[in-house]
Coordinates of C-alpha atoms (C1' of nucleotides) in Angstrom, one line a residue:
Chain A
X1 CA 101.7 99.1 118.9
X2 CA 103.8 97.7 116.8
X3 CA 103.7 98.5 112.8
X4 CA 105.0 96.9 109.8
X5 CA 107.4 99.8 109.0
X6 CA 109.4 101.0 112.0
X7 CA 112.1 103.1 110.0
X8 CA 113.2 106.5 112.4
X9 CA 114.3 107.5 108.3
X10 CA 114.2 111.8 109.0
X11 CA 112.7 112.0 105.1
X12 CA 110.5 115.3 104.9
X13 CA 109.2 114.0 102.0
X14 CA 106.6 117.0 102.6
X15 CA 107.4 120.5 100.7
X16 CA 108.7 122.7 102.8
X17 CA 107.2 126.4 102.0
X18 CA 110.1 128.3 103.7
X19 CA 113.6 128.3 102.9
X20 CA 116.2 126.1 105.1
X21 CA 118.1 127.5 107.7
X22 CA 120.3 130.2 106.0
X23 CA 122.5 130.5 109.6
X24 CA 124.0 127.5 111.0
X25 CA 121.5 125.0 109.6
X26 CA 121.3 121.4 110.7
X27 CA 122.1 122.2 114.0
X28 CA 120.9 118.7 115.3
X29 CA 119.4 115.6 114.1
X30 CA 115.5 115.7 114.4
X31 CA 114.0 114.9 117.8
X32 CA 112.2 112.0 117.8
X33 CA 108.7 113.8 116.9
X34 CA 108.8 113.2 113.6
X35 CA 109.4 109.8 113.4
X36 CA 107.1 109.4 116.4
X37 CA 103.8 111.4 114.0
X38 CA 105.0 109.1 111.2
X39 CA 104.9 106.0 112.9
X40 CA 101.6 106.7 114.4
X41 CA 100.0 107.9 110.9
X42 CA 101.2 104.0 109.6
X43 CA 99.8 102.8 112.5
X44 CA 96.9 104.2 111.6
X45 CA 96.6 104.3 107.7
X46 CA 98.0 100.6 107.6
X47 CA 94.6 99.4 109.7
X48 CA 92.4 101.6 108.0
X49 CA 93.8 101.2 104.9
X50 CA 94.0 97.4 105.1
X51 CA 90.5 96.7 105.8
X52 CA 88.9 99.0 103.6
X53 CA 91.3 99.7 100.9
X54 CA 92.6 103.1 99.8
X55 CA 89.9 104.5 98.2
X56 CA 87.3 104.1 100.9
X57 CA 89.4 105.7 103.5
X58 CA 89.7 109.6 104.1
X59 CA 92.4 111.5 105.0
X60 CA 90.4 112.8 107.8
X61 CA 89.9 109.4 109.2
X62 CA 93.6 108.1 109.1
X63 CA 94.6 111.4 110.8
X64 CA 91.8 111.1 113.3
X65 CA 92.8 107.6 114.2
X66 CA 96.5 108.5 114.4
X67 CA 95.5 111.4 116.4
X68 CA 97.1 114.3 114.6
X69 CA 95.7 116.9 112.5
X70 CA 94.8 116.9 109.1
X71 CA 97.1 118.7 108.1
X72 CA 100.3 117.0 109.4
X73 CA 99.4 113.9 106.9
X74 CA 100.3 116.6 104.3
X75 CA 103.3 117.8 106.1
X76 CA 104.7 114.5 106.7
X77 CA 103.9 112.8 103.1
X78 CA 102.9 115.2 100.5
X79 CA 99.5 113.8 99.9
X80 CA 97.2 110.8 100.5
X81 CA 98.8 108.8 97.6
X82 CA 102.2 109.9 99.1
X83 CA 101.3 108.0 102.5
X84 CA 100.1 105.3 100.9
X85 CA 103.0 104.5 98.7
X86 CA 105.4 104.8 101.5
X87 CA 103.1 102.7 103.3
X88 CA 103.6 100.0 101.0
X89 CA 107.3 99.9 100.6
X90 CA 108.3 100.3 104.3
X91 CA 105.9 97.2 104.7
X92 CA 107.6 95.2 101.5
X93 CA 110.2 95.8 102.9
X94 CA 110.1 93.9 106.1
X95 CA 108.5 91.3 104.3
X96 CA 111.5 91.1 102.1
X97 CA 113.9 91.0 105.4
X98 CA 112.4 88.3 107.1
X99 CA 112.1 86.4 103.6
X100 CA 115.9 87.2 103.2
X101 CA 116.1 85.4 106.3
X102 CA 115.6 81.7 104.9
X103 CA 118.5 82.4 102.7
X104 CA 120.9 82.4 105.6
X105 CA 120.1 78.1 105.7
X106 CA 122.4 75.8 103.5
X107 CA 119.8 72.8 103.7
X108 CA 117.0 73.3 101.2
X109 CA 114.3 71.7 103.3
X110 CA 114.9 74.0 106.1
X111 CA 115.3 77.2 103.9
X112 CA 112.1 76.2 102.5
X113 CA 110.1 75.8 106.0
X114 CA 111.6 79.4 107.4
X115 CA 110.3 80.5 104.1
X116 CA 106.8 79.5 104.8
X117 CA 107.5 80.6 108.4
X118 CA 108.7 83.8 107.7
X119 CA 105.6 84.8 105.2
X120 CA 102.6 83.6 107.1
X121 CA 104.5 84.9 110.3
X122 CA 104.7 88.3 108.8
X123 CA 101.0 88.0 107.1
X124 CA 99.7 86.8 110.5
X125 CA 100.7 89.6 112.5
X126 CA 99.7 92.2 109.7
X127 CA 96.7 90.5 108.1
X128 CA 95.8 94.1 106.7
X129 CA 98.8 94.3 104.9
X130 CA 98.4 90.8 103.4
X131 CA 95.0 92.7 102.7
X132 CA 96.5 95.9 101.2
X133 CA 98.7 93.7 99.0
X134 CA 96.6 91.3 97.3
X135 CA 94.4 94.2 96.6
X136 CA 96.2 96.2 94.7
X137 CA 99.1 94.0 93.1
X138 CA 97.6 93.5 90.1
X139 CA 95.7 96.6 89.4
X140 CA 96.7 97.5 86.4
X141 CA 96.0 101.3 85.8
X142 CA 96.2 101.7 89.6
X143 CA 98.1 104.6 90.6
X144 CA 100.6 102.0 92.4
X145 CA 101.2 99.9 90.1
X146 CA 104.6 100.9 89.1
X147 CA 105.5 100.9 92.3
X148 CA 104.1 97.5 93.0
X149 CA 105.6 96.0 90.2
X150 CA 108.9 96.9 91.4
X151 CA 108.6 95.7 95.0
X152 CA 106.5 92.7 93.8
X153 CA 109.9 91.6 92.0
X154 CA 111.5 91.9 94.8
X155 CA 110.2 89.6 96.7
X156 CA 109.4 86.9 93.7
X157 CA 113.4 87.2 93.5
X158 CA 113.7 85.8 97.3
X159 CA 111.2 83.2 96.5
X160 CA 112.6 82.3 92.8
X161 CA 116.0 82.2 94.2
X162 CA 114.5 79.6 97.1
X163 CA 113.0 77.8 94.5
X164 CA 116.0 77.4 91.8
X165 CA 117.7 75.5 95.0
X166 CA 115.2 73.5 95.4
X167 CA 115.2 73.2 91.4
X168 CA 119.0 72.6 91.3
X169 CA 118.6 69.7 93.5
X170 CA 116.5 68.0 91.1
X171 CA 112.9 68.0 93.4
X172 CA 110.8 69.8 91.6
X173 CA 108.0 67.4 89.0
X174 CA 109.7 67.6 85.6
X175 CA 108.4 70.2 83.7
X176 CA 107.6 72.8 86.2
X177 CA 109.0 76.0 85.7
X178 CA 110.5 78.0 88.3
X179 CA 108.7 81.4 87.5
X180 CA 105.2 79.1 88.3
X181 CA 106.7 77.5 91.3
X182 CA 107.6 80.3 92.5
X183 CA 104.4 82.5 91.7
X184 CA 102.1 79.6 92.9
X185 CA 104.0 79.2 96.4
X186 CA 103.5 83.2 97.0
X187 CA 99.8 82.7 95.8
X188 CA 99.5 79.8 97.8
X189 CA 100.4 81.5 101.0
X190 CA 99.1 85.2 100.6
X191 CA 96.2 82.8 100.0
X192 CA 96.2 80.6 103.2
X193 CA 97.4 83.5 105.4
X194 CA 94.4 85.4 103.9
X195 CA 91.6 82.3 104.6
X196 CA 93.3 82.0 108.3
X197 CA 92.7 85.5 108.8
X198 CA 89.0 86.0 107.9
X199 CA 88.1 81.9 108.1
X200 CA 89.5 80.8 110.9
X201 CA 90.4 82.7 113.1
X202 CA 91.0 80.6 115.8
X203 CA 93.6 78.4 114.2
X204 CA 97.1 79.1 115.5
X205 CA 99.7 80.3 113.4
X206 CA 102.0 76.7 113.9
X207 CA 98.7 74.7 113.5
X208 CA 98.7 76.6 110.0
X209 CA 102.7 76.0 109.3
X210 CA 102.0 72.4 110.0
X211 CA 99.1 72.2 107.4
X212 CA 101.3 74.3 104.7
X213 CA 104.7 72.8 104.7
X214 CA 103.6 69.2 104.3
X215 CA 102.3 70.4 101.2
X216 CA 104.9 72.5 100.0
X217 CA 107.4 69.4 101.0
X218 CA 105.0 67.1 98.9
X219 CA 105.3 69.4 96.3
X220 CA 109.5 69.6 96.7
X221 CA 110.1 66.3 96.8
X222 CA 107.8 64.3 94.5
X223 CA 109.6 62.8 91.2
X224 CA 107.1 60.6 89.7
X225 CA 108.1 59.9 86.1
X226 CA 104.9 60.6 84.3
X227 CA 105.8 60.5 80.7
X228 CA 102.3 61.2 79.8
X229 CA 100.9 64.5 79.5
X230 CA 97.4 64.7 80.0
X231 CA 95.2 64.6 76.6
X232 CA 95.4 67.9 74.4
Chain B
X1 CA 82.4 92.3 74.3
X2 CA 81.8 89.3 76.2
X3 CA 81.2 89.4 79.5
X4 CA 81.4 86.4 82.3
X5 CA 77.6 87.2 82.8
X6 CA 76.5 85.9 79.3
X7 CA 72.7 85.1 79.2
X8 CA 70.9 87.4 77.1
X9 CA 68.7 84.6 76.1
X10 CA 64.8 85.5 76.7
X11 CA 64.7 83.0 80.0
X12 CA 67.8 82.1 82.2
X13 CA 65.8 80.1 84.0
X14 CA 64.2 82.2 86.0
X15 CA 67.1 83.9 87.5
X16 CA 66.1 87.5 88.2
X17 CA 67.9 90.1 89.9
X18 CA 65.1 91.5 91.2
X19 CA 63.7 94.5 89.5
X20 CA 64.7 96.6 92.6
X21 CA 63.7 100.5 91.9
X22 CA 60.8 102.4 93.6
X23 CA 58.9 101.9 91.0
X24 CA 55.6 99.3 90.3
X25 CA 57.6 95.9 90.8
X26 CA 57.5 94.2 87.6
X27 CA 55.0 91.0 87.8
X28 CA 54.6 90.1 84.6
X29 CA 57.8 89.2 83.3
X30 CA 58.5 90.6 79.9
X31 CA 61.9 90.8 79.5
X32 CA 62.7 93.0 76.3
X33 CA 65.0 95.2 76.4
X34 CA 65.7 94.5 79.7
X35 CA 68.0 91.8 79.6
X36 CA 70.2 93.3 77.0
X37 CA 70.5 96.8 79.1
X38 CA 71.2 94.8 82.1
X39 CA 73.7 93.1 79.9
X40 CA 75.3 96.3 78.8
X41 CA 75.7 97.3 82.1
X42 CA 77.4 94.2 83.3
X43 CA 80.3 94.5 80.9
X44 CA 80.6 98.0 81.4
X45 CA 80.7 97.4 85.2
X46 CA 82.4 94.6 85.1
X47 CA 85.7 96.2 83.0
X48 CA 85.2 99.4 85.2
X49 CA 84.8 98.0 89.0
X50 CA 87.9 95.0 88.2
X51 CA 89.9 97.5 87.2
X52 CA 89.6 100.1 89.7
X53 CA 87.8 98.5 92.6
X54 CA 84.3 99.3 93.5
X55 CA 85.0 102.2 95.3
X56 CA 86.9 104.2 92.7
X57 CA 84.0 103.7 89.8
X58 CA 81.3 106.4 89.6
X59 CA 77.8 105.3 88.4
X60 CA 78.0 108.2 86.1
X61 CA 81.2 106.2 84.7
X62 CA 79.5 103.0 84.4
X63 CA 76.5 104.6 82.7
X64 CA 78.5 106.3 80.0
X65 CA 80.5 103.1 79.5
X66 CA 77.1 100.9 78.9
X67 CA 75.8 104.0 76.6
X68 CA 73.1 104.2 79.3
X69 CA 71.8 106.6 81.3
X70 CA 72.4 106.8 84.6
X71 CA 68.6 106.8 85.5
X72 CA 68.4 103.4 84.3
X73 CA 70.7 101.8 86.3
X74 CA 68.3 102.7 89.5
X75 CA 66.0 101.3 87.6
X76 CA 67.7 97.9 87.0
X77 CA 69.1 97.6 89.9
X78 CA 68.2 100.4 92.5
X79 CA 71.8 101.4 93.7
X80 CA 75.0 100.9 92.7
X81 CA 75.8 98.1 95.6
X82 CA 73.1 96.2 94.1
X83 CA 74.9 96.4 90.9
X84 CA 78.0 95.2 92.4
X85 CA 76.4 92.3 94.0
X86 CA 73.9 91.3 90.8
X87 CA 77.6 91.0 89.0
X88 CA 79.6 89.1 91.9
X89 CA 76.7 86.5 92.0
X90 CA 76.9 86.1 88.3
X91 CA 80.7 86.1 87.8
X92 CA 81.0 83.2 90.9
X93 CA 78.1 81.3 89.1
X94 CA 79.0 81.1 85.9
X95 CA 82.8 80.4 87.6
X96 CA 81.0 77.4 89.8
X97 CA 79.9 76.5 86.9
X98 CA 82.3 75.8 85.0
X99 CA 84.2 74.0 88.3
X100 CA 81.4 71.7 88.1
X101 CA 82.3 70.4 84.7
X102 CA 85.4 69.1 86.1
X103 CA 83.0 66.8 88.0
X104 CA 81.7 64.6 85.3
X105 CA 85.0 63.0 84.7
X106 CA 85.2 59.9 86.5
X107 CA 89.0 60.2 86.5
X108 CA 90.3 61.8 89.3
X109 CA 93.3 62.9 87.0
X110 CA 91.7 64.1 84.2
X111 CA 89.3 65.6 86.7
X112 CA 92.0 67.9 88.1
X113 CA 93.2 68.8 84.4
X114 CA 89.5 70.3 83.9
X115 CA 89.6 72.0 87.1
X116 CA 92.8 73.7 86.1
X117 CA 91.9 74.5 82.5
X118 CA 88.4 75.3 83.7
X119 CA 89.6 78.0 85.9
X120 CA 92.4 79.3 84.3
X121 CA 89.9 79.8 81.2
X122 CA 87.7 81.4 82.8
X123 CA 90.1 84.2 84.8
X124 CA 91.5 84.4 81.5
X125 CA 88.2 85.2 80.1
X126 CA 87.7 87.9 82.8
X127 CA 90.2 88.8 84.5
X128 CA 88.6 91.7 85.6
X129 CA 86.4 89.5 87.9
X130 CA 89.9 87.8 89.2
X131 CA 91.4 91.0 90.1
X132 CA 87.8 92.2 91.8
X133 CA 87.3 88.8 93.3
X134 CA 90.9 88.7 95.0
X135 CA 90.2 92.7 96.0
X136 CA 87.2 91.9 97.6
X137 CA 87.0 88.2 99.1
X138 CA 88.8 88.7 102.2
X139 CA 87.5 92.2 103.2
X140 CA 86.3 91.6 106.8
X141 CA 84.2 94.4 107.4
X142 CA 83.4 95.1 103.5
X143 CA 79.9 95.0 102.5
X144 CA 79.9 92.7 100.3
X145 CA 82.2 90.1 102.5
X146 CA 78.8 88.5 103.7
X147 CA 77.7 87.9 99.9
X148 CA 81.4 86.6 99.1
X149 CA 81.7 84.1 101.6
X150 CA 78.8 82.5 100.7
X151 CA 79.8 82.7 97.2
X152 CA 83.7 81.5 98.0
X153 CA 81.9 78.5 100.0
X154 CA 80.7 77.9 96.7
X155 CA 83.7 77.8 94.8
X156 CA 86.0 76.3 97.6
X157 CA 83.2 73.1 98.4
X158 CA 83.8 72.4 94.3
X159 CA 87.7 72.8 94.8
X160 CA 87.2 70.7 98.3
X161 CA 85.3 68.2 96.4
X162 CA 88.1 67.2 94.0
X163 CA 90.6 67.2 96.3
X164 CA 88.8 64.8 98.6
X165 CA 88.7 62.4 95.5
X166 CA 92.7 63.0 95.5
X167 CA 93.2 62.3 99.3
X168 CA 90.6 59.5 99.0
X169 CA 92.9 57.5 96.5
X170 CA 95.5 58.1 98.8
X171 CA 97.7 61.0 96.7
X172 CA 98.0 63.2 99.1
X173 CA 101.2 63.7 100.8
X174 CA 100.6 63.3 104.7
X175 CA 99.5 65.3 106.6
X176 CA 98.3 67.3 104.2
X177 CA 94.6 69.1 104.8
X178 CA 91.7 68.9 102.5
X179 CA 90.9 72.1 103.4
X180 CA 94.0 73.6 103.2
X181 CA 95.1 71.7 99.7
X182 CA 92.2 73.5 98.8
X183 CA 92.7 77.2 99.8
X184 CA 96.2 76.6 98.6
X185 CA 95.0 75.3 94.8
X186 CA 92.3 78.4 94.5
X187 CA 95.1 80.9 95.8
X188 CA 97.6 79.0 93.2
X189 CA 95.3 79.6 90.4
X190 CA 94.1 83.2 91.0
X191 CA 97.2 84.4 91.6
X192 CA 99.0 82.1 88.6
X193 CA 96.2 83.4 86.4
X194 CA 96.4 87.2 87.4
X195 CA 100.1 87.2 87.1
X196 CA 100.1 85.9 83.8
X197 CA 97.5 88.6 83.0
X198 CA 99.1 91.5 83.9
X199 CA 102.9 90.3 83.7
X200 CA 102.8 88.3 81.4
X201 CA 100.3 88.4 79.2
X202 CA 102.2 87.3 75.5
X203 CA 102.1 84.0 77.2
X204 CA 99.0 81.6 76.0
X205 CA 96.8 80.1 78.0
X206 CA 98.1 76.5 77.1
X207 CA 101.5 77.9 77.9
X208 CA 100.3 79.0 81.1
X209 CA 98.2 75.9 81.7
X210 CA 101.1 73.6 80.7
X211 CA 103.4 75.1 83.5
X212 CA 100.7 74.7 86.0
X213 CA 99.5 70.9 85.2
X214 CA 102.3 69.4 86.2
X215 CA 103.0 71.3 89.5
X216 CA 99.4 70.3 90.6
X217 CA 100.5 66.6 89.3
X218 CA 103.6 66.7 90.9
X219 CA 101.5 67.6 94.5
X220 CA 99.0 65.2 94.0
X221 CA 100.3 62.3 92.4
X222 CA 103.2 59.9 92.6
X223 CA 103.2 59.6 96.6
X224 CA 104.9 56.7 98.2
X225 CA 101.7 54.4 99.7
X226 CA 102.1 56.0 103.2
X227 CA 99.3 54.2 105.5
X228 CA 99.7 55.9 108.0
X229 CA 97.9 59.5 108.3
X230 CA 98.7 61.2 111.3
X231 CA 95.0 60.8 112.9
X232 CA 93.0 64.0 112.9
Chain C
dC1 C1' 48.4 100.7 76.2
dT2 C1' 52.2 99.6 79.4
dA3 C1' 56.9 98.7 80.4
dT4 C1' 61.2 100.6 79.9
dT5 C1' 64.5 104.1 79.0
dT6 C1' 66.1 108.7 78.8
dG7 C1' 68.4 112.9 80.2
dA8 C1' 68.9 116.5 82.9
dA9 C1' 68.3 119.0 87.1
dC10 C1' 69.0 119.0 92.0
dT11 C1' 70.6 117.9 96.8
dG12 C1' 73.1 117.0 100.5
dA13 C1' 77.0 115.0 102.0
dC14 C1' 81.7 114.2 101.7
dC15 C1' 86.6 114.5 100.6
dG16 C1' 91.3 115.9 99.1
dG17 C1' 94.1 119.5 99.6
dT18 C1' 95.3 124.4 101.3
dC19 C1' 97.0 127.8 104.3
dA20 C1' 97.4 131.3 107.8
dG21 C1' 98.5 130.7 112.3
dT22 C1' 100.2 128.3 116.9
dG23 C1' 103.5 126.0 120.1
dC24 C1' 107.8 124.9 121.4
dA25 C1' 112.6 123.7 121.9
dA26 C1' 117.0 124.9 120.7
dA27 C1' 120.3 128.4 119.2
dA28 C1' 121.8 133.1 119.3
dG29 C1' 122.7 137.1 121.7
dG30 C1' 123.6 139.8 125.8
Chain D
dC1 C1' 121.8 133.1 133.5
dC2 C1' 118.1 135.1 131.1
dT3 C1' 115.9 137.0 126.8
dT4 C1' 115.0 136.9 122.0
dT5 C1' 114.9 134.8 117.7
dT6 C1' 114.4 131.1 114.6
dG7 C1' 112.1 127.8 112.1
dC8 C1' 110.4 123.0 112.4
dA9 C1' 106.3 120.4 113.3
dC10 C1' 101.8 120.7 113.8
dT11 C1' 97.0 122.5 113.7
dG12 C1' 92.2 122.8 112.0
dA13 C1' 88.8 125.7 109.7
dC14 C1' 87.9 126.3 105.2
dC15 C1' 87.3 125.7 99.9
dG16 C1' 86.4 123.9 95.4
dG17 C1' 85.0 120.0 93.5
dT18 C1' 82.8 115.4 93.2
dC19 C1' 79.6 111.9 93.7
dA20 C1' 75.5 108.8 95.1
dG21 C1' 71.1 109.0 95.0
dT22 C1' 66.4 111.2 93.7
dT23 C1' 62.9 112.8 90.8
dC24 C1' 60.3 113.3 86.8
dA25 C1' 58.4 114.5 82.5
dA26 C1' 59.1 113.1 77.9
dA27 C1' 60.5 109.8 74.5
dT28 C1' 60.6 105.1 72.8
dA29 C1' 59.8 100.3 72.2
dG30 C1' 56.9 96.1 72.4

DNA sequence: CTATTTGAACTGACCGGTCAGTGCAAAAGG
DNA sequence: CCTTTTGCACTGACCGGTCAGTTCAAATAG
């Protein structure tokens, strides 16, 4: 039951066609209804939306598989592209948190692994968002892509700023650059996460940590003067 | 202009796409202007599907884009799915194909380098086929999922290849996985190459292939002669 | 002559968005 | 305590528009 964004946030984001209360208005804070229909229409739009990407899926389907009406997708979120957006920040968003989380470790080497843990954790419980995301990141005249591009720095930042430690302490190969390092390592495990998903299946998420950070340390901690760039 | 499906030439070998259409098949193969509309409507396809997803691109759209008429593409190809898979299966051939050059070089280092440069010339070439390749490989229940694991097996046994060479000369980090080393360079290289694309795109492709060399050098190279893999 | 392309008309389904109306729980009024 | 009012949250039939796919006679190229 759970869902990538679990945020109670009261935001009628939906135009209201009468005027607010013109008596004693806000009399009390929202029963829980709303949040309840909005965390049922992510639910529902997230699974939908992960597996067959936004385009393919109708309105009608989302609200039929959150069991609500039509209509109360337009109430709650203005319109389809209005669920979808919020959709994909509430979900960046926890990815960011539990990203943010690795930051909290002074050694390197263990930031680094609750990195990597964090990411495929988060990607392995909500493979349809890993979906959602590497689908539409880089489209560039996609509707979203603003909005992408914003929460796509977000978490580069985390990963950067993971990455200029490791930097700092002299591991990386000399001439890597920290923007690369940084894009490559979210590559690499929207990539794996991805392949464990759909591939294997049947591979459990620590036997997939275990095949990632070796890598990542091998990566972090090899120094092997090579004065020789390859031929050019 | 240019397209990643570039074989206009009178016979690629035999490789038709199978003249689909209700119409009398077409035994006798005269390709005239055949190959050149097919062409057309590759490019046109191509720029259209990668940059709004298959699912967002009319046939009327792709068509007009060609300077076509629509007729003609049911008569090339008998539905727009078979459009999209004719141009997968080209864009991941001509991509193996230029993997496969990587091959010839009996180095394993220089080897790499082509595999790099190979790939990130060619996603640089199209990135329209990157951005609808990374949309549509790890669709589970999309229809074109069955085509595109065959054709990431493809790609991925290349990619496997080379890094078996690396692990087999013993410059693997331990416990790092063929398979995974793998995954992890294709994700690293699709997502190094669309980010470049679409964030970055004053950079060169040297510049871009510069930063990337020596991160792949730094992971598999320069290891510390550790005999002892952990079993399997 | 045949293979290929054209271009337009047509259809049948589908989809995003709308809106008048319903239900209900809390506040207001008595 | 009971009745009435208020308005939020939700409903679902409906509408205008769009699109994939079909068909075909005429034009064009080899």
């Amino acid at each position: 039951m759970s869902s990538p964004v679990a945020s109670p946030g009261p935001e009628p984001s939906g135009r209201q066609v009468r005027p607010a209360g013109r008596h004693r208005a806000a009399p009390a804070p929202r029963p829980g209804r709303t949040a309840v229909t909005k965390q049922k229409l992510f639910d529902a739009a997230l699974r939908l939306v992960g597996e067959r990407g936004p385009a393919s899926v109708t309105v009608d389907e989302i609200a039929a598989e959150a069991g609500v009406a039509k209509g109360t997708v337009y109430y709650n979120f203005g319109s389809k592209d209005g669920l979808v957006d919020a959709l994909l920040r509430h979900g960046v968003e926890l990815l960011a948190g539990r990203l943010r989380e690795a930051e909290r470790y002074a050694d390197t080497r263990e930031a680094v692994d609750h990195l990597v843990d964090g990411a495929l954790g988060f990607f392995g419980e909500y493979p349809a968002f890993a979906q959602l995301l590497v689908s539409e990141l880089w489209r560039t005249p996609g509707q979203w892509h603003g909005t992408l591009s914003l929460l796509r720095d977000d978490i580069v930042s985390i990963l950067k700023g993971q990455m200029q430690r490791v930097a700092d302490a002299g591991r990386l190969p000399p001439g890597v650059e920290v923007g690369t390092a940084s894009a490559a390592l979210f590559g690499t495990l929207l990539v794996v996460a991805l392949d464990w998903q759909v591939f294997q299946p049947e591979r459990t998420r620590e036997q997939v940590r275990d095949s990632v950070l070796p890598l990542v340390h091998g990566l972090a901690a090899a120094r092997a003067p090579e004065p020789e760039p390859p031929g050019s």
